[in-house]
Amino acid sequence: MYHFPPPAADVARPYQRSGGDIRLLPTRGQALAGAMLANLALLLLLLVATRLEIDWRSPGALTYCGVCAVAVAVRLGLARSGSRPLRALMHFVEYAVVFMLIGLLGAVGSYPVSAGSHGFYDPALQAIDSALHFNWLAWYELVCAHPALQVAGRIAYEAIYVTPALILGFFAWTGRRREAHTMLATFWVAAAITLAMFYFMPAVGPFAYLWHGPAPYMPASELWQPELIPAMRHHAMHVIDLGQLRGLVSAPSFHTAAAVLYILIAWPYRPLRLPVLAINLAMLLSTPVEGTHYLADMLGGAAVALTSLGIIAWLERLPLRTSVRGDAMARLLAPRT
């Protein structure tokens, strides 16, 4: 089971001398901010390369900008507050906006990534499902025959936004700032790995690939992959409306990756354990139909989650400080003439 490292002071600045110690790595917050800025720069390059642009005047874009402006105002306004509830609110707003931006960068990034992809891997993914004796059509027909499953499935599928609010709210209230940054970093790594894998194995999903004829029930993910991915590849679409973003990643399943991450991150904390487990098991059960995912997609998503946790755990073990004397380090960092 994955466990966060024990709380520790994490406030020194890079290369700051403190009692003969020199900090080698940035703080978690600084590292996360740097990663997101690098992510933004790469996204802008991809948009230019694929001749795509964002409509910043759309209501969706203005809404995101407004949310960020409010978050900055809350962060600055409550920075000196000595009230525990107000400081918890300040940190929760900060975490929530960072989480939103990570998701936004990933969703927008799926458009230029799909534009540069080639082919579809549905036959291979369906072959894996057949080898595993997973019948997606039977799963879909079961949901079609029971309206209660349709309602429950949609609610559970949208819980991808509920669980992080619970976890980050708990971290904000209990002062676990380090753990919150680690969770956000893990989520960012999972999103990056998912997009990279999607580039090499794009798919239209089992709903488009296996179902033929009128649809008795339209899942939450609908049929955006077979419509938008070819449009991206042929440059028939040039403007991205942030208010109309569609999920284009079929393989691997990011819902599955998120569910596994949430369960493992919340497990060490007793107040979170059962609620997060129940919510995300329901989300996993809804993912094949509502997310139109093969079982192979979901296994890939679980692998993404475990890989992301492993990467962050490895980074957490890197030495943050060195005992090299300050004057020796100063000579080491001094510019060469």
Short mmCIF file of N, CA and C in Angstrom, two decimals, residues 190-290:
data_model
loop_
_atom_site.label_atom_id
_atom_site.label_comp_id
_atom_site.label_asym_id
_atom_site.label_seq_id
_atom_site.Cartn_x
_atom_site.Cartn_y
_atom_site.Cartn_z
N ALA A 190 0.18 11.35 -13.67
CA ALA A 190 -0.76 10.40 -14.28
C ALA A 190 -1.37 10.97 -15.55
N ALA A 191 -1.72 12.26 -15.53
CA ALA A 191 -2.29 12.89 -16.72
C ALA A 191 -1.27 12.92 -17.86
N ALA A 192 -0.01 13.21 -17.53
CA ALA A 192 1.03 13.27 -18.56
C ALA A 192 1.26 11.88 -19.17
N ILE A 193 1.32 10.85 -18.35
CA ILE A 193 1.53 9.49 -18.86
C ILE A 193 0.34 9.06 -19.72
N THR A 194 -0.86 9.40 -19.28
CA THR A 194 -2.06 9.03 -20.04
C THR A 194 -2.04 9.64 -21.43
N LEU A 195 -1.69 10.92 -21.53
CA LEU A 195 -1.64 11.56 -22.85
C LEU A 195 -0.56 10.94 -23.73
N ALA A 196 0.58 10.62 -23.13
CA ALA A 196 1.65 9.98 -23.92
C ALA A 196 1.21 8.62 -24.46
N MET A 197 0.54 7.83 -23.64
CA MET A 197 0.06 6.53 -24.09
C MET A 197 -1.05 6.67 -25.13
N PHE A 198 -1.91 7.67 -24.94
CA PHE A 198 -2.99 7.91 -25.89
C PHE A 198 -2.45 8.21 -27.28
N TYR A 199 -1.33 8.92 -27.35
CA TYR A 199 -0.73 9.24 -28.65
C TYR A 199 -0.35 7.97 -29.41
N PHE A 200 0.14 6.98 -28.68
CA PHE A 200 0.61 5.75 -29.33
C PHE A 200 -0.49 4.70 -29.50
N MET A 201 -1.62 4.85 -28.81
CA MET A 201 -2.68 3.85 -28.93
C MET A 201 -4.07 4.51 -28.91
N PRO A 202 -4.33 5.42 -29.87
CA PRO A 202 -5.66 6.05 -29.92
C PRO A 202 -6.73 5.02 -30.28
N ALA A 203 -7.94 5.26 -29.81
CA ALA A 203 -9.05 4.33 -30.08
C ALA A 203 -10.35 5.12 -30.08
N VAL A 204 -11.35 4.58 -30.73
CA VAL A 204 -12.67 5.21 -30.74
C VAL A 204 -13.55 4.67 -29.62
N GLY A 205 -13.12 3.59 -28.98
CA GLY A 205 -13.88 3.03 -27.87
C GLY A 205 -14.84 1.94 -28.31
N PRO A 206 -15.25 1.08 -27.38
CA PRO A 206 -16.08 -0.08 -27.73
C PRO A 206 -17.48 0.30 -28.20
N PHE A 207 -18.01 1.43 -27.74
CA PHE A 207 -19.36 1.82 -28.17
C PHE A 207 -19.38 2.06 -29.67
N ALA A 208 -18.40 2.81 -30.16
CA ALA A 208 -18.34 3.09 -31.60
C ALA A 208 -17.88 1.86 -32.39
N TYR A 209 -17.01 1.07 -31.81
CA TYR A 209 -16.42 -0.05 -32.55
C TYR A 209 -17.33 -1.28 -32.59
N LEU A 210 -18.06 -1.53 -31.48
CA LEU A 210 -18.82 -2.77 -31.38
C LEU A 210 -20.31 -2.61 -31.63
N TRP A 211 -20.87 -1.47 -31.28
CA TRP A 211 -22.32 -1.30 -31.40
C TRP A 211 -22.68 -0.72 -32.76
N HIS A 212 -23.64 -1.33 -33.42
CA HIS A 212 -24.07 -0.86 -34.74
C HIS A 212 -25.58 -0.68 -34.73
N GLY A 213 -26.02 0.42 -35.30
CA GLY A 213 -27.44 0.71 -35.30
C GLY A 213 -27.81 1.75 -34.27
N PRO A 214 -29.10 2.05 -34.14
CA PRO A 214 -29.55 3.05 -33.16
C PRO A 214 -29.16 2.66 -31.75
N ALA A 215 -28.79 3.67 -30.97
CA ALA A 215 -28.37 3.41 -29.59
C ALA A 215 -29.55 3.55 -28.64
N PRO A 216 -29.91 2.49 -27.93
CA PRO A 216 -31.01 2.60 -26.96
C PRO A 216 -30.65 3.45 -25.75
N TYR A 217 -29.36 3.61 -25.49
CA TYR A 217 -28.91 4.45 -24.38
C TYR A 217 -27.58 5.08 -24.77
N MET A 218 -27.49 6.41 -24.63
CA MET A 218 -26.27 7.12 -24.96
C MET A 218 -25.45 7.35 -23.69
N PRO A 219 -24.27 6.75 -23.58
CA PRO A 219 -23.43 6.92 -22.38
C PRO A 219 -22.98 8.37 -22.22
N ALA A 220 -22.45 8.65 -21.05
CA ALA A 220 -22.00 10.01 -20.75
C ALA A 220 -20.92 10.48 -21.72
N SER A 221 -20.05 9.58 -22.16
CA SER A 221 -18.96 9.96 -23.06
C SER A 221 -19.41 10.08 -24.51
N GLU A 222 -20.60 9.60 -24.81
CA GLU A 222 -21.20 9.70 -26.15
C GLU A 222 -20.24 9.14 -27.22
N LEU A 223 -20.18 9.81 -28.38
CA LEU A 223 -19.39 9.31 -29.50
C LEU A 223 -18.42 10.38 -30.01
N TRP A 224 -17.72 11.02 -29.09
CA TRP A 224 -16.86 12.11 -29.48
C TRP A 224 -15.58 11.64 -30.15
N GLN A 225 -15.03 10.50 -29.74
CA GLN A 225 -13.76 10.05 -30.34
C GLN A 225 -13.85 9.83 -31.85
N PRO A 226 -14.84 9.08 -32.35
CA PRO A 226 -14.88 8.87 -33.80
C PRO A 226 -15.24 10.12 -34.59
N GLU A 227 -15.77 11.15 -33.92
CA GLU A 227 -16.09 12.39 -34.62
C GLU A 227 -14.94 13.39 -34.57
N LEU A 228 -14.38 13.60 -33.38
CA LEU A 228 -13.40 14.66 -33.22
C LEU A 228 -11.98 14.27 -33.60
N ILE A 229 -11.58 13.02 -33.34
CA ILE A 229 -10.20 12.64 -33.64
C ILE A 229 -9.91 12.74 -35.14
N PRO A 230 -10.77 12.22 -36.04
CA PRO A 230 -10.50 12.44 -37.47
C PRO A 230 -10.52 13.92 -37.85
N ALA A 231 -11.40 14.70 -37.21
CA ALA A 231 -11.43 16.14 -37.50
C ALA A 231 -10.12 16.79 -37.10
N MET A 232 -9.54 16.37 -35.98
CA MET A 232 -8.25 16.90 -35.55
C MET A 232 -7.16 16.54 -36.54
N ARG A 233 -7.17 15.30 -36.98
CA ARG A 233 -6.11 14.83 -37.88
C ARG A 233 -6.15 15.51 -39.24
N HIS A 234 -7.35 15.83 -39.71
CA HIS A 234 -7.49 16.47 -41.03
C HIS A 234 -7.56 17.99 -40.93
N HIS A 235 -7.29 18.52 -39.75
CA HIS A 235 -7.29 19.97 -39.52
C HIS A 235 -8.60 20.61 -39.93
N ALA A 236 -9.68 19.88 -39.72
CA ALA A 236 -11.00 20.43 -40.02
C ALA A 236 -11.52 21.26 -38.85
N MET A 237 -10.84 21.22 -37.74
CA MET A 237 -11.21 21.98 -36.55
C MET A 237 -10.01 22.81 -36.12
N HIS A 238 -10.22 24.09 -35.90
CA HIS A 238 -9.09 24.97 -35.60
C HIS A 238 -9.22 25.69 -34.26
N VAL A 239 -10.41 25.73 -33.68
CA VAL A 239 -10.64 26.50 -32.46
C VAL A 239 -11.15 25.58 -31.37
N ILE A 240 -10.57 25.69 -30.18
CA ILE A 240 -10.99 24.90 -29.03
C ILE A 240 -11.77 25.80 -28.09
N ASP A 241 -13.00 25.41 -27.80
CA ASP A 241 -13.85 26.13 -26.86
C ASP A 241 -13.71 25.46 -25.50
N LEU A 242 -13.14 26.16 -24.52
CA LEU A 242 -12.91 25.56 -23.21
C LEU A 242 -14.20 25.17 -22.52
N GLY A 243 -15.31 25.77 -22.94
CA GLY A 243 -16.58 25.41 -22.34
C GLY A 243 -17.21 24.19 -22.97
N GLN A 244 -16.62 23.68 -24.05
CA GLN A 244 -17.17 22.53 -24.76
C GLN A 244 -16.13 21.42 -24.92
N LEU A 245 -15.24 21.30 -23.95
CA LEU A 245 -14.21 20.27 -24.04
C LEU A 245 -14.83 18.88 -23.95
N ARG A 246 -14.34 17.98 -24.78
CA ARG A 246 -14.84 16.60 -24.80
C ARG A 246 -13.72 15.64 -24.47
N GLY A 247 -14.07 14.55 -23.83
CA GLY A 247 -13.07 13.54 -23.52
C GLY A 247 -12.68 12.76 -24.75
N LEU A 248 -11.44 12.89 -25.17
CA LEU A 248 -10.96 12.20 -26.37
C LEU A 248 -10.11 10.98 -26.05
N VAL A 249 -9.66 10.85 -24.81
CA VAL A 249 -8.76 9.75 -24.46
C VAL A 249 -9.58 8.51 -24.16
N SER A 250 -9.43 7.49 -25.01
CA SER A 250 -10.10 6.22 -24.75
C SER A 250 -9.15 5.26 -24.06
N ALA A 251 -7.94 5.15 -24.57
CA ALA A 251 -6.98 4.23 -23.98
C ALA A 251 -5.71 4.99 -23.63
N PRO A 252 -5.24 4.89 -22.39
CA PRO A 252 -5.84 4.18 -21.26
C PRO A 252 -6.96 4.99 -20.61
N SER A 253 -7.67 4.37 -19.70
CA SER A 253 -8.80 5.02 -19.03
C SER A 253 -8.29 5.90 -17.89
N PHE A 254 -8.47 7.22 -18.06
CA PHE A 254 -8.01 8.12 -17.00
C PHE A 254 -8.94 8.07 -15.79
N HIS A 255 -10.22 7.75 -16.01
CA HIS A 255 -11.12 7.57 -14.88
C HIS A 255 -10.62 6.44 -13.98
N THR A 256 -10.14 5.38 -14.60
CA THR A 256 -9.61 4.27 -13.80
C THR A 256 -8.35 4.69 -13.07
N ALA A 257 -7.46 5.38 -13.78
CA ALA A 257 -6.24 5.86 -13.14
C ALA A 257 -6.57 6.74 -11.94
N ALA A 258 -7.53 7.66 -12.12
CA ALA A 258 -7.91 8.55 -11.03
C ALA A 258 -8.51 7.77 -9.86
N ALA A 259 -9.37 6.81 -10.14
CA ALA A 259 -10.00 6.04 -9.08
C ALA A 259 -8.96 5.29 -8.25
N VAL A 260 -8.01 4.66 -8.91
CA VAL A 260 -6.96 3.93 -8.18
C VAL A 260 -6.12 4.89 -7.35
N LEU A 261 -5.78 6.03 -7.93
CA LEU A 261 -5.01 7.03 -7.18
C LEU A 261 -5.76 7.50 -5.95
N TYR A 262 -7.03 7.82 -6.13
CA TYR A 262 -7.81 8.33 -5.00
C TYR A 262 -7.88 7.31 -3.87
N ILE A 263 -8.13 6.04 -4.22
CA ILE A 263 -8.26 5.01 -3.19
C ILE A 263 -6.95 4.83 -2.43
N LEU A 264 -5.84 4.75 -3.14
CA LEU A 264 -4.56 4.52 -2.48
C LEU A 264 -4.10 5.72 -1.68
N ILE A 265 -4.37 6.92 -2.18
CA ILE A 265 -3.96 8.12 -1.45
C ILE A 265 -4.79 8.29 -0.18
N ALA A 266 -6.09 7.98 -0.26
CA ALA A 266 -6.97 8.18 0.89
C ALA A 266 -6.86 7.06 1.92
N TRP A 267 -6.36 5.90 1.54
CA TRP A 267 -6.41 4.73 2.41
C TRP A 267 -5.75 4.93 3.77
N PRO A 268 -4.62 5.62 3.90
CA PRO A 268 -4.00 5.76 5.23
C PRO A 268 -4.80 6.62 6.20
N TYR A 269 -5.83 7.31 5.73
CA TYR A 269 -6.57 8.23 6.58
C TYR A 269 -7.96 7.67 6.85
N ARG A 270 -8.19 7.26 8.08
CA ARG A 270 -9.42 6.55 8.44
C ARG A 270 -10.69 7.31 8.08
N PRO A 271 -10.78 8.64 8.28
CA PRO A 271 -12.03 9.33 7.92
C PRO A 271 -12.34 9.29 6.43
N LEU A 272 -11.31 9.13 5.61
CA LEU A 272 -11.50 9.13 4.16
C LEU A 272 -11.68 7.74 3.57
N ARG A 273 -11.19 6.74 4.26
CA ARG A 273 -11.02 5.41 3.66
C ARG A 273 -12.31 4.84 3.06
N LEU A 274 -13.35 4.69 3.86
CA LEU A 274 -14.57 4.04 3.36
C LEU A 274 -15.33 4.90 2.35
N PRO A 275 -15.51 6.21 2.61
CA PRO A 275 -16.22 7.02 1.60
C PRO A 275 -15.52 7.02 0.25
N VAL A 276 -14.21 7.19 0.25
CA VAL A 276 -13.48 7.22 -1.02
C VAL A 276 -13.52 5.86 -1.70
N LEU A 277 -13.38 4.80 -0.93
CA LEU A 277 -13.44 3.46 -1.51
C LEU A 277 -14.80 3.20 -2.16
N ALA A 278 -15.89 3.54 -1.46
CA ALA A 278 -17.23 3.29 -1.99
C ALA A 278 -17.49 4.10 -3.25
N ILE A 279 -17.15 5.38 -3.21
CA ILE A 279 -17.39 6.25 -4.37
C ILE A 279 -16.63 5.77 -5.59
N ASN A 280 -15.39 5.38 -5.39
CA ASN A 280 -14.55 5.05 -6.55
C ASN A 280 -14.75 3.63 -7.05
N LEU A 281 -15.19 2.71 -6.19
CA LEU A 281 -15.59 1.41 -6.71
C LEU A 281 -16.82 1.56 -7.60
N ALA A 282 -17.75 2.43 -7.20
CA ALA A 282 -18.91 2.70 -8.04
C ALA A 282 -18.48 3.33 -9.36
N MET A 283 -17.52 4.25 -9.30
CA MET A 283 -17.05 4.87 -10.54
C MET A 283 -16.38 3.86 -11.46
N LEU A 284 -15.62 2.94 -10.89
CA LEU A 284 -14.98 1.90 -11.71
C LEU A 284 -16.02 1.01 -12.38
N LEU A 285 -17.09 0.68 -11.67
CA LEU A 285 -18.13 -0.15 -12.26
C LEU A 285 -18.86 0.57 -13.38
N SER A 286 -18.94 1.89 -13.30
CA SER A 286 -19.64 2.66 -14.33
C SER A 286 -18.77 2.96 -15.53
N THR A 287 -17.46 2.83 -15.38
CA THR A 287 -16.53 3.29 -16.42
C THR A 287 -16.64 2.55 -17.74
N PRO A 288 -16.83 1.22 -17.79
CA PRO A 288 -16.92 0.57 -19.10
C PRO A 288 -18.00 1.16 -20.00
N VAL A 289 -19.19 1.41 -19.44
CA VAL A 289 -20.28 1.93 -20.27
C VAL A 289 -20.24 3.44 -20.37
N GLU A 290 -20.25 4.14 -19.23
CA GLU A 290 -20.31 5.60 -19.26
C GLU A 290 -19.07 6.22 -19.89
#
